[in-house]
Coordinates of C-alpha atoms and ligand atoms in Angstrom, one line a residue:
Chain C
X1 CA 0.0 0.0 0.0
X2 CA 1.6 3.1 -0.8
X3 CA 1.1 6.0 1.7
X4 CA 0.2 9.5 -0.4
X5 CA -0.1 12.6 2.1
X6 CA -0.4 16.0 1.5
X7 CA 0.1 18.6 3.7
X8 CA -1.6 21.8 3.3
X9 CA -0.5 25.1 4.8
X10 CA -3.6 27.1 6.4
X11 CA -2.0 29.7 8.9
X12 CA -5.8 30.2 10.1
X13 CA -6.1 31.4 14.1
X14 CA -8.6 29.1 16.0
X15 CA -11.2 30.7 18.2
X16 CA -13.4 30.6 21.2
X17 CA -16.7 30.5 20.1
X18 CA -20.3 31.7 21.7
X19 CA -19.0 31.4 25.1
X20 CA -20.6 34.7 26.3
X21 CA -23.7 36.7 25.2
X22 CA -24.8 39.3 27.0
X23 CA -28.0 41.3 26.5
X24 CA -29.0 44.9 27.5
X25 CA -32.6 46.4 27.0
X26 CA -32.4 50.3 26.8
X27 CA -35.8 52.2 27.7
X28 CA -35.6 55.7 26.8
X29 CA -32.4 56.3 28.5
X30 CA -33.3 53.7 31.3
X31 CA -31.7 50.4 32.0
X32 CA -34.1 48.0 31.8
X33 CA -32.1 44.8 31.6
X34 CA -28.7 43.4 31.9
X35 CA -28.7 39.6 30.6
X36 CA -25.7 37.5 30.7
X37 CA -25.1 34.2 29.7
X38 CA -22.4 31.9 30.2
X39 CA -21.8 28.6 28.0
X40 CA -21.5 26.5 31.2
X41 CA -19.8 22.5 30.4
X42 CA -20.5 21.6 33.9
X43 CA -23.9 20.3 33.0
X44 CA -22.8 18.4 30.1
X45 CA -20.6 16.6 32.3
X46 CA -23.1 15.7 34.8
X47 CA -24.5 13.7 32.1
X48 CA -21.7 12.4 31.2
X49 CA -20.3 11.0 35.0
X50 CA -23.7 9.0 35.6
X51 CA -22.8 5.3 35.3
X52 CA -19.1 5.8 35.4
X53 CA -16.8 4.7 38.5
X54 CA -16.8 7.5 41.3
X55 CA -13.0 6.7 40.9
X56 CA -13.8 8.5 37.5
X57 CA -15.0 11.7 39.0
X58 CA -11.7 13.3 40.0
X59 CA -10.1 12.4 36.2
X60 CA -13.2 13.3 34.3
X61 CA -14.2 16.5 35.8
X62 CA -10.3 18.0 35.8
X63 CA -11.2 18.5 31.9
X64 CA -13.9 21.0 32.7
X65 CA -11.4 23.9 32.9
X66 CA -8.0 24.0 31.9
X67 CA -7.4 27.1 33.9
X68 CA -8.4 25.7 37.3
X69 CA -8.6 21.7 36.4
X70 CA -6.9 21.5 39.9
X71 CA -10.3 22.9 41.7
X72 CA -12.2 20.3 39.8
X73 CA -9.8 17.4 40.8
X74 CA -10.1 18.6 44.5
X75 CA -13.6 19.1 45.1
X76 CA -14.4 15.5 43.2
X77 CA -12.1 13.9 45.5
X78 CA -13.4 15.8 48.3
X79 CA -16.8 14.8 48.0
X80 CA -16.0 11.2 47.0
X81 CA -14.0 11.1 50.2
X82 CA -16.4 12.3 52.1
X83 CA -18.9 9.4 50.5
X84 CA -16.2 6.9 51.9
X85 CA -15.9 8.0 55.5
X86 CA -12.2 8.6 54.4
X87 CA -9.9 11.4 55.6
X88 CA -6.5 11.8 54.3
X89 CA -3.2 12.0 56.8
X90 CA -1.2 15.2 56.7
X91 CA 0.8 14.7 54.3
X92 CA -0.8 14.2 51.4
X93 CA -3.2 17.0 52.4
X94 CA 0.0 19.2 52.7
X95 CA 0.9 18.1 48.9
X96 CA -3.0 19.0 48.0
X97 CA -2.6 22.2 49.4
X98 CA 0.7 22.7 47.5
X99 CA -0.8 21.6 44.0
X100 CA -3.7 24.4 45.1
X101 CA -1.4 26.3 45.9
X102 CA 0.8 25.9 42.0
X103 CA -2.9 26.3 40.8
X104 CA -4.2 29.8 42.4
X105 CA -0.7 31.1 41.5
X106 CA -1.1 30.2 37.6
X107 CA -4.7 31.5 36.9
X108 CA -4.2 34.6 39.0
X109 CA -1.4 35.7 37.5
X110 CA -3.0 34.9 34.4
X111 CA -6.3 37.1 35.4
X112 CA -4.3 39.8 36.8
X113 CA -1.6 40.8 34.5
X114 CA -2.9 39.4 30.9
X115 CA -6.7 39.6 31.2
X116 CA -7.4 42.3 34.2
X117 CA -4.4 44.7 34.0
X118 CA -4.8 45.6 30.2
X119 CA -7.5 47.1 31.0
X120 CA -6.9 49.6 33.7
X121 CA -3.9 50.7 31.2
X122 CA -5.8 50.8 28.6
X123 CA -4.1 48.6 26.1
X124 CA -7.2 46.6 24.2
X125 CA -5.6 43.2 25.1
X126 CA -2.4 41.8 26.7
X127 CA -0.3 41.5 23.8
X128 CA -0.4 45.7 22.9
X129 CA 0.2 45.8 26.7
X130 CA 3.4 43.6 26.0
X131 CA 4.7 46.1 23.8
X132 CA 5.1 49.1 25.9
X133 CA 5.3 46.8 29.2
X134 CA 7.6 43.7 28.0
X135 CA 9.6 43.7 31.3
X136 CA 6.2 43.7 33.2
X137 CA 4.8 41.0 31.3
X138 CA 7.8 38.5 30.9
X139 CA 7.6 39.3 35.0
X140 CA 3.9 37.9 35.5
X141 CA 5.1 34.5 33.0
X142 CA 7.9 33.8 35.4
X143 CA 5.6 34.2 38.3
X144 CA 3.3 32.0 36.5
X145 CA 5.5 29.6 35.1
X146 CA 7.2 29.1 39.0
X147 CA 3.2 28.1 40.1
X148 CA 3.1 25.9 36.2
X149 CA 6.3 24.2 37.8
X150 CA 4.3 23.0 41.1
X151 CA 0.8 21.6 39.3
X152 CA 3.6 19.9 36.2
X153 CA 4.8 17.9 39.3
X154 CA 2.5 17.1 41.3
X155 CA -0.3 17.1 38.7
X156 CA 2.2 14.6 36.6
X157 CA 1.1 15.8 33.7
X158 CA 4.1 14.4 31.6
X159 CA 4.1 11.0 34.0
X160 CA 0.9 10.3 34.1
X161 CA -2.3 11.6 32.8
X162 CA -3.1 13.2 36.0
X163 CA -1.6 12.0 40.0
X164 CA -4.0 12.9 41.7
X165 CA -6.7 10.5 43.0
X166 CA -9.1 9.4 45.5
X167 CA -7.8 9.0 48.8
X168 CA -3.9 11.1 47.9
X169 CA -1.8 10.1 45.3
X170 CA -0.5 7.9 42.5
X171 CA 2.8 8.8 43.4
X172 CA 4.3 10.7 45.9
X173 CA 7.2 13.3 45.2
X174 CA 10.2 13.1 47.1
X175 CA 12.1 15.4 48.9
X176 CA 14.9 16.3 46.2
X177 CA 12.1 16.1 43.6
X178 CA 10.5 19.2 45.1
X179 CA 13.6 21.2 46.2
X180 CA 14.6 22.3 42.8
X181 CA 10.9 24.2 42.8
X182 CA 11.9 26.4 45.7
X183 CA 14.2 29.0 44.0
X184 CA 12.4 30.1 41.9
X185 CA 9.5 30.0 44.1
X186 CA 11.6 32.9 46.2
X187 CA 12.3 34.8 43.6
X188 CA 8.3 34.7 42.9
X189 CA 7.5 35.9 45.9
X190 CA 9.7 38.7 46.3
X191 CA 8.5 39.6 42.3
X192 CA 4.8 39.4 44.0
X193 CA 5.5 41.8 46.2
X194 CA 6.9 44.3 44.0
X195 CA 4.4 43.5 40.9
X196 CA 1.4 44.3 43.8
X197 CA 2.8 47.8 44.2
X198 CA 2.4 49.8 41.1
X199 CA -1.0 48.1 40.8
X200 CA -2.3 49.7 44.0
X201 CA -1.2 52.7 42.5
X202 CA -4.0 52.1 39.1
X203 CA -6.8 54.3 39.0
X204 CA -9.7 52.4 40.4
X205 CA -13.3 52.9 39.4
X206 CA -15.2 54.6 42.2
X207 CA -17.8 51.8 42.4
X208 CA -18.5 49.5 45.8
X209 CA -21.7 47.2 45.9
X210 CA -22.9 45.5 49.4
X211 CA -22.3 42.0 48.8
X212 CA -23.1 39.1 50.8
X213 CA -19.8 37.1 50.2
X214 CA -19.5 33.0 50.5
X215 CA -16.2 31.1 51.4
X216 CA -14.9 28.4 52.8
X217 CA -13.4 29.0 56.7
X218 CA -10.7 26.5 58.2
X219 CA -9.8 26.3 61.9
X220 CA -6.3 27.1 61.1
X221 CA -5.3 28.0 57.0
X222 CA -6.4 30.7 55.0
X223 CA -9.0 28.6 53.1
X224 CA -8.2 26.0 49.6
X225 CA -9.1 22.6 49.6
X226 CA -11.4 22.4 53.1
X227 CA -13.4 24.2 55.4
X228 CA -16.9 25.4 56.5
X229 CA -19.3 27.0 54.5
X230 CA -19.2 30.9 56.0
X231 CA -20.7 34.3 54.4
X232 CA -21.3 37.7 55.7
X233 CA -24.5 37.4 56.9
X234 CA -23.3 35.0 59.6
X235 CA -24.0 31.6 58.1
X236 CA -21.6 28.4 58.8
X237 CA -22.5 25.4 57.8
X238 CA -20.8 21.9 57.0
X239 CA -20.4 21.9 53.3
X240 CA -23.3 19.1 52.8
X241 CA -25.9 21.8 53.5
X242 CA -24.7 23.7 50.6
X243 CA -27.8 22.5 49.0
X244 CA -30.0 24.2 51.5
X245 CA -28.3 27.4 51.5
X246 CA -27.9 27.7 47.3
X247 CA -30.5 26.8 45.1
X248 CA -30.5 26.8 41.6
X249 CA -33.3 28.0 39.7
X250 CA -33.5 28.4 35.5
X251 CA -34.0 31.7 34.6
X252 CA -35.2 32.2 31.0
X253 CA -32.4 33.9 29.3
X254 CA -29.2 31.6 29.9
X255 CA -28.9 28.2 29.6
X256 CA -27.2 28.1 32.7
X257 CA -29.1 27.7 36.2
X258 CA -28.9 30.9 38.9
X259 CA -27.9 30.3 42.4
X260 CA -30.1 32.0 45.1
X261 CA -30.4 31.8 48.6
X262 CA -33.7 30.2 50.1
X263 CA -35.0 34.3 50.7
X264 CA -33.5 35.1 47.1
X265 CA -30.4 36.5 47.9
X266 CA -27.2 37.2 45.6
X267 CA -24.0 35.7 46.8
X268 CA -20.6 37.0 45.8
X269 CA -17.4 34.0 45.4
X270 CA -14.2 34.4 44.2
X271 CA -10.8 36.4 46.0
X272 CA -13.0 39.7 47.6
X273 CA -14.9 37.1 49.7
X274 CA -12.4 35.0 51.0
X275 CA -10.3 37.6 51.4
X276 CA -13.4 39.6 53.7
X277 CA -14.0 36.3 55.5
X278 CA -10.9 35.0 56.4
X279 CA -8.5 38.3 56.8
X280 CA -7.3 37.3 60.1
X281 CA -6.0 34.0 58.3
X282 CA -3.4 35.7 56.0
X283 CA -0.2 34.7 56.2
X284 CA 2.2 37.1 57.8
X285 CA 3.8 38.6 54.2
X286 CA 0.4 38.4 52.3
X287 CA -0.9 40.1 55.4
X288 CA 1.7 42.7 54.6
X289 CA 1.2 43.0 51.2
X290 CA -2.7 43.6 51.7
X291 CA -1.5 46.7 53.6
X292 CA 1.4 47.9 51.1
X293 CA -1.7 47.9 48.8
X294 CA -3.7 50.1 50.8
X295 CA -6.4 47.3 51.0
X296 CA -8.7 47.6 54.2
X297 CA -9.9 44.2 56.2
X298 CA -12.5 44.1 53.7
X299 CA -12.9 45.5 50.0
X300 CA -16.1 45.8 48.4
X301 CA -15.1 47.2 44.8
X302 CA -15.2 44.3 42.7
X303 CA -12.6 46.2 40.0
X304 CA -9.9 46.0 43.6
X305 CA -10.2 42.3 43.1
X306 CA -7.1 42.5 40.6
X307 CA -4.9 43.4 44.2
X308 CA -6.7 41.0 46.4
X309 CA -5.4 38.4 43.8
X310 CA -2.1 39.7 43.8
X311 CA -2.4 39.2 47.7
X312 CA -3.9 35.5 47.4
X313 CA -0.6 35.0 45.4
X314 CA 2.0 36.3 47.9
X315 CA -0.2 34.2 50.2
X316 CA 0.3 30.9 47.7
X317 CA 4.0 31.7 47.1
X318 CA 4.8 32.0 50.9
X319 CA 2.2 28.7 51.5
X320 CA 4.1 26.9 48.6
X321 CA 7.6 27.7 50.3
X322 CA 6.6 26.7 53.6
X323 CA 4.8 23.2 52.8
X324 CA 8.4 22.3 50.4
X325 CA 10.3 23.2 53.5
X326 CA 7.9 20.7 55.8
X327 CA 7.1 17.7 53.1
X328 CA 8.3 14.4 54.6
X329 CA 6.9 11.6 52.1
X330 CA 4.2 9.5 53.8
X331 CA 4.4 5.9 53.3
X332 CA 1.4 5.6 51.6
X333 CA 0.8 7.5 48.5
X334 CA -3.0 7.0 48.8
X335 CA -5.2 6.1 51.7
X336 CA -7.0 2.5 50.3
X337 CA -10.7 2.5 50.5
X338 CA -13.7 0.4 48.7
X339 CA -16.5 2.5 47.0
X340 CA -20.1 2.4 49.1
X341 CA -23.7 3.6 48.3
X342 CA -24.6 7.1 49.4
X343 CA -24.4 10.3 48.8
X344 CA -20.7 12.8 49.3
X345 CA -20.6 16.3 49.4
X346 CA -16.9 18.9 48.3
X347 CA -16.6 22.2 47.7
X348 CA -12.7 23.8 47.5
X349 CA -11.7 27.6 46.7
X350 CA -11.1 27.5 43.0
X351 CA -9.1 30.8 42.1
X352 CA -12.6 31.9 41.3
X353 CA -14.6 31.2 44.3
X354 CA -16.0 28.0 45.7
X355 CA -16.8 25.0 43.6
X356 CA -19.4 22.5 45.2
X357 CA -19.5 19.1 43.7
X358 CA -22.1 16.1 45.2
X359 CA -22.0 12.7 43.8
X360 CA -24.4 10.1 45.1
X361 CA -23.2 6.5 44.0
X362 CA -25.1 2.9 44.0
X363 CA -24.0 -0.2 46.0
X364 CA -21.6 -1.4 42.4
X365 CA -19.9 2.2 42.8
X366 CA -21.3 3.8 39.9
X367 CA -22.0 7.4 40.0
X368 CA -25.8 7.9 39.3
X369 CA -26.2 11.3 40.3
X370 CA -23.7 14.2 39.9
X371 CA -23.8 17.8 40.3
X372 CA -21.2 20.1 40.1
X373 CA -21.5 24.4 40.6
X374 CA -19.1 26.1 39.6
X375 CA -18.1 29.4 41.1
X376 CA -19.1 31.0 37.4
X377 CA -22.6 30.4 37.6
X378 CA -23.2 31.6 41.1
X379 CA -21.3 34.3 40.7
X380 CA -23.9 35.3 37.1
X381 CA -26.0 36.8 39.4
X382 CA -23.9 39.1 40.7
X383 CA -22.6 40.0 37.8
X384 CA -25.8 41.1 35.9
X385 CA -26.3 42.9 39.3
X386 CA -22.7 44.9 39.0
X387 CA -23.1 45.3 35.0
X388 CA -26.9 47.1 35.4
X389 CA -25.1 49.3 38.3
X390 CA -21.9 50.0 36.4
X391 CA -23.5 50.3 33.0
X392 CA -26.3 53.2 34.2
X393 CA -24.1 56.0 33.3
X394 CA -22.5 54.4 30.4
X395 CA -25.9 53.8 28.2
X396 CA -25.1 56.9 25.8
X397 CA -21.9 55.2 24.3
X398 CA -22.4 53.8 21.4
X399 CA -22.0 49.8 21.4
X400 CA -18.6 49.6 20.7
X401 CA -17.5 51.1 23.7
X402 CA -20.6 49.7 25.7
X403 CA -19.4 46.9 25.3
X404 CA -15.6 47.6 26.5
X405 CA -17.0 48.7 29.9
X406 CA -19.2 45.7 30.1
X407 CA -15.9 43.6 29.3
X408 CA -13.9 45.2 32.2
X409 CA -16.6 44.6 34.6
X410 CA -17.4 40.7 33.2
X411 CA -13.5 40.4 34.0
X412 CA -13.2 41.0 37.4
X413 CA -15.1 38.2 37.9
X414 CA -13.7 35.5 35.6
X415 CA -11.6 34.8 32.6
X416 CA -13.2 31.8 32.0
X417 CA -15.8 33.5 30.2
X418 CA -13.9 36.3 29.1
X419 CA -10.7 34.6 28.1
X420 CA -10.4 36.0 24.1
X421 CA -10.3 39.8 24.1
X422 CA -13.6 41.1 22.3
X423 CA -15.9 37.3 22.2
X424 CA -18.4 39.0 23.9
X425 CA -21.2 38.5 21.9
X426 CA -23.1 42.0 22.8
X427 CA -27.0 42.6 21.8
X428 CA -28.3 46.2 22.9
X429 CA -32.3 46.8 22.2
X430 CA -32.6 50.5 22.4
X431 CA -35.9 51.7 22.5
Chain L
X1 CA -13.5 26.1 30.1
X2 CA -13.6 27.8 26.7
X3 CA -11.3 24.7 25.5
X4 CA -14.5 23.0 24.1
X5 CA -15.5 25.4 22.1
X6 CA -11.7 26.4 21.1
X7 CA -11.7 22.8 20.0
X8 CA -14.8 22.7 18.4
X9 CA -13.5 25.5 16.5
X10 CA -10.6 24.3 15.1
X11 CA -11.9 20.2 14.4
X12 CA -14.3 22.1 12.3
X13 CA -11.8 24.2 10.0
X14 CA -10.2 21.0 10.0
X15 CA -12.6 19.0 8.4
X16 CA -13.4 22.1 6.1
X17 CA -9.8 22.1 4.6
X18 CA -9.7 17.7 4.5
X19 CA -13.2 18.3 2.6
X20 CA -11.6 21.1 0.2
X21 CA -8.7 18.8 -0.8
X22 CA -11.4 15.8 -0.7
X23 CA -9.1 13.6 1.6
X24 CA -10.4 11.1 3.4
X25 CA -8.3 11.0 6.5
X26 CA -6.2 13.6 8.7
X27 CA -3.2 12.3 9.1
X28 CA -1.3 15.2 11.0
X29 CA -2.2 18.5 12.5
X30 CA 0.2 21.4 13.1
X31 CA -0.6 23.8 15.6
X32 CA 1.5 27.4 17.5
X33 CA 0.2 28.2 20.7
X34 CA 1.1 32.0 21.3
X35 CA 2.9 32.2 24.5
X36 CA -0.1 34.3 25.9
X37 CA -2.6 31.6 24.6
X38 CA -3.6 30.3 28.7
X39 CA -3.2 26.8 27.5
X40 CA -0.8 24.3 28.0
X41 CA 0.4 22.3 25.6
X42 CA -0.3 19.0 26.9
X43 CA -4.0 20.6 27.9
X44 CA -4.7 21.4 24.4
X45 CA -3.5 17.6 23.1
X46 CA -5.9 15.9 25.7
X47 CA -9.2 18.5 24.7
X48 CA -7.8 17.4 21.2
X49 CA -7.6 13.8 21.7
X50 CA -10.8 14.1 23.2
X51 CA -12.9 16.0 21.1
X52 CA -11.3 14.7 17.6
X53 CA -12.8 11.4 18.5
X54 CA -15.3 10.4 15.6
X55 CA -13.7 12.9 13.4
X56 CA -11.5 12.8 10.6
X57 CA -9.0 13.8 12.4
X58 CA -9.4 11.3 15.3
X59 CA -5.7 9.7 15.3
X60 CA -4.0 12.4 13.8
X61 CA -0.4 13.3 14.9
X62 CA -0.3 16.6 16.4
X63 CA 2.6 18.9 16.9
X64 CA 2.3 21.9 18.8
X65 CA 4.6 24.4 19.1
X66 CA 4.3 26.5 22.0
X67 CA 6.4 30.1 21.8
X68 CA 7.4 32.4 24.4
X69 CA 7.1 35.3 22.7
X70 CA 5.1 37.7 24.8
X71 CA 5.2 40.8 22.3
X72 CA 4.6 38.1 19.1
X73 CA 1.5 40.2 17.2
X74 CA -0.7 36.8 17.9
X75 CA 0.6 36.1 21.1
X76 CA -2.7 35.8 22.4
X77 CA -3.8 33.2 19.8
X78 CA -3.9 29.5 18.5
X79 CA -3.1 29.3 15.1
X80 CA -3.7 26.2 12.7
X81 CA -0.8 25.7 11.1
X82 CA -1.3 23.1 8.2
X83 CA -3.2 19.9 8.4
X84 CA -2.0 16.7 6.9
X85 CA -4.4 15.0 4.8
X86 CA -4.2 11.4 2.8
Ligands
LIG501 ZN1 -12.0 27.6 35.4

């Protein structure tokens, strides 16, 4: 058989597609409504777990985001664990909280410096930024890349398809595996620092909402992969009675479901709430870098979140140097356990906010009921809520520009859905 | 998680240029992921292996190059390089 192949130059870019759509109804001058919707895969995958292995869930749901697969590998495992009765030793929640740690420092760097900062400088998109700011930018990459090194080892990427598992780990690092890491670890953190300073100094929109934020609390840590269920109106719960504090409910203009409390209310995820809820849980230099940047106890100007990331990053840097410092291997990479019926509940911080995942599985340990919310979706209430607020004074621009401010206000929340610059898919109905 | 629709995007340019030079089979794919492009390169070849399943191009050999060019004019993009077609 003879082989005959052509190959055929195309040079063509490849795009995100129809991933946000947001709609605004103008009334004579008035607001009338602010729409947003969000493609959301999480749904399609809950489809897609039923009838496979709960062992699946960690493995399968990691492909949901590739910004914050990390957050999906933890909170499946999380709630799978806590199906099993299992608790991990110290150790290998040490090494979770390092791979969290790899993870927050990657996608908020990313968010901050390439999505976010542009922005406030007024460059239409990272790469114009890059031109006038090279040093700046090649700055955030190492920062980044020194996070990329942590979730490439643990996260065995190039090893194995992913390390992480129920119960710990396929394999654990060792010791001299993880030292190299911590160089350039230092020399992130001290980078943090500095990067955080000039950003303080950005011209901030005058613009504060009263939110009612929701995070995870720990007894001891500033919170990742475990903790209670807190927010500012004073509730704490166990993270199974997520359920009966959010609710989801279809509204009629997204695909996507809303999260509500049982009265109705709007909750706030991401950095600005676990910042507000867990201040007194900083460690000692992010604590210090919070007040280099001028940042009070609690900030409620959701355009401020690009410093309270830059904060959560000192805070992972300094985490991440600490735990490499402490690691002694367990002896067991993963704690053994055989899959029962019932129903688990996790929830973790994913750089964006709090991601809740509940699996209930059948006596053969197949999954027959998943549901996973991510911090996206809860947060699409809020955002409609900020956009209709910021948007107000704005409605005179024409679209082009109307949709620039909506942009900078969809991206203080997440650049999940506002990854590409200008894919926001904008309909105004002026009447 | 815009990967699925990044990789919807480009299986369906793809099929468009295997149907153009009416081949039956994508043998090789050639991708540059600009050094601002927020996905990894062995990200991108799992949503690839995963989503090119069922199409022509399921099997297909992939290379990616991945630059670290910040202040490249598409640094921000994926480009499709050339596709290999028999
Ligand atoms: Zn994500």
């Amino acid at each position: 058989m003879t082989e005959t192949t052509r190959t055929i130059e195309v040079n063509q870019l490849a795009r995100v597609e129809g991933e946000g759509a947001l709609h605004l109804a103008i009334d004579g001058g008035q607001l009338t409504a602010a729409q947003l919707r969000i493609f959301e895969p999480p749904r399609y995958f809950e489809a897609l777990l039923r009838g496979r292995d709960c062992r699946e869930a960690p493995d399968i749901t990691a492909r949901i985001c590739g910004i914050c697969p990390v957050a999906y590998l933890m909170s499946s495992c999380a709630a799978i664990e806590d199906l099993c009765g299992l608790s991990v030793p110290a150790p290998i929640a040490d090494l979770r909280r390092l791979l969290y740690c790899g993870e927050w420092i990657e996608s908020h760097v990313l968010h901050m410096f390439m999505l976010h900062l542009p922005d406030f400088l007024g460059y239409p998109d990272a790469v114009s930024m890059a031109r006038e700011h090279g040093d700046l930018v090649r700055t955030a990459l190492r920062i980044k890349k020194a996070g990329n090194g942590i979730v490439a080892l643990l996260g065995g990427r190039e090893i194995h398809p992913i390390n992480v598992r129920i119960g710990g780990f396929y394999r654990l690092p060792t010791r001299a595996e993880l030292a190299p890491l911590r160089d350039e670890l230092a020399w992130a953190l001290d980078a943090a620092e500095q990067a955080l300073l000039p950003l303080a100094a950005l011209d901030f929109p005058d613009f504060e909402r009263a939110y009612t934020f929701v995070a995870l609390r720990h007894d001891s840590e500033y919170p990742m992969g475990r903790g209670r269920l807190v927010s500012s109106d004073g509730i704490d719960l166990p993270v199974a009675s997520y359920d009966d504090y959010l609710t989801e409910h279809h509204v009629r203009h997204s695909t996507s479901l809303h999260s509500r409390t049982a009265a109705g209310g709007v909750v706030h995820l991401g950095p600005l709430a676990r910042y507000a809820l867990n201040h007194d849980r900083l460690t000692p230099r992010a604590r210090a870098a919070a007040q280099a940047a001028g940042l009070p106890p609690v900030v409620r100007n959701p355009f401020r979140s690009i410093l309270v990331r830059g904060v959560e990053v000192v805070l992972a840097l300094e985490e991440a140097l600490r735990l490499i410092d402490g690691y002694v291997p367990g002896d067991t990479p993963a704690v053994a356990f055989e899959p029962r019926a019932g129903t688990g509940y996790g929830a973790t911080e994913a750089p964006r906010g709090v991601l809740y995942h509940r699996y209930t599985v059948g006596e053969d340990g197949l999954i027959t009921d998943a549901k996973i919310v991510a911090p996206t979706s809860v947060n699409q209430a809020v955002i409609e809520a900020d956009l209709r607020h910021y948007v107000e004074p704005n409605l005179h621009r024409p679209d082009a520009e109307l949709r620039a401010v909506c942009e900078t206000a969809i991206r203080n929340y997440d650049p999940c859905i506002s990854c590409s610059a200008h894919f926001l898919k904008l309909t105004v109905e002026r009447r | 998680m815009h990967e699925h629709s990044l990789i919807a995007n480009l299986l369906s340019r793809i099929d468009a240029v295997a149907r153009e030079h009416s081949a039956t089979r994508v043998v090789g794919v050639s991708v540059w992921i600009g050094a601002l492009a927020h996905i990894s390169a062995s990200h991108f070849r799992e949503h690839f292996e995963d989503g090119s399943r069922g199409s022509l191009a399921q099997g297909a050999r992939l290379d990616i190059e991945v630059s670290d060019d910040p202040e490249h004019p598409q640094a921000q993009d994926i480009l499709l390089r050339s596709v290999e077609v028999g």
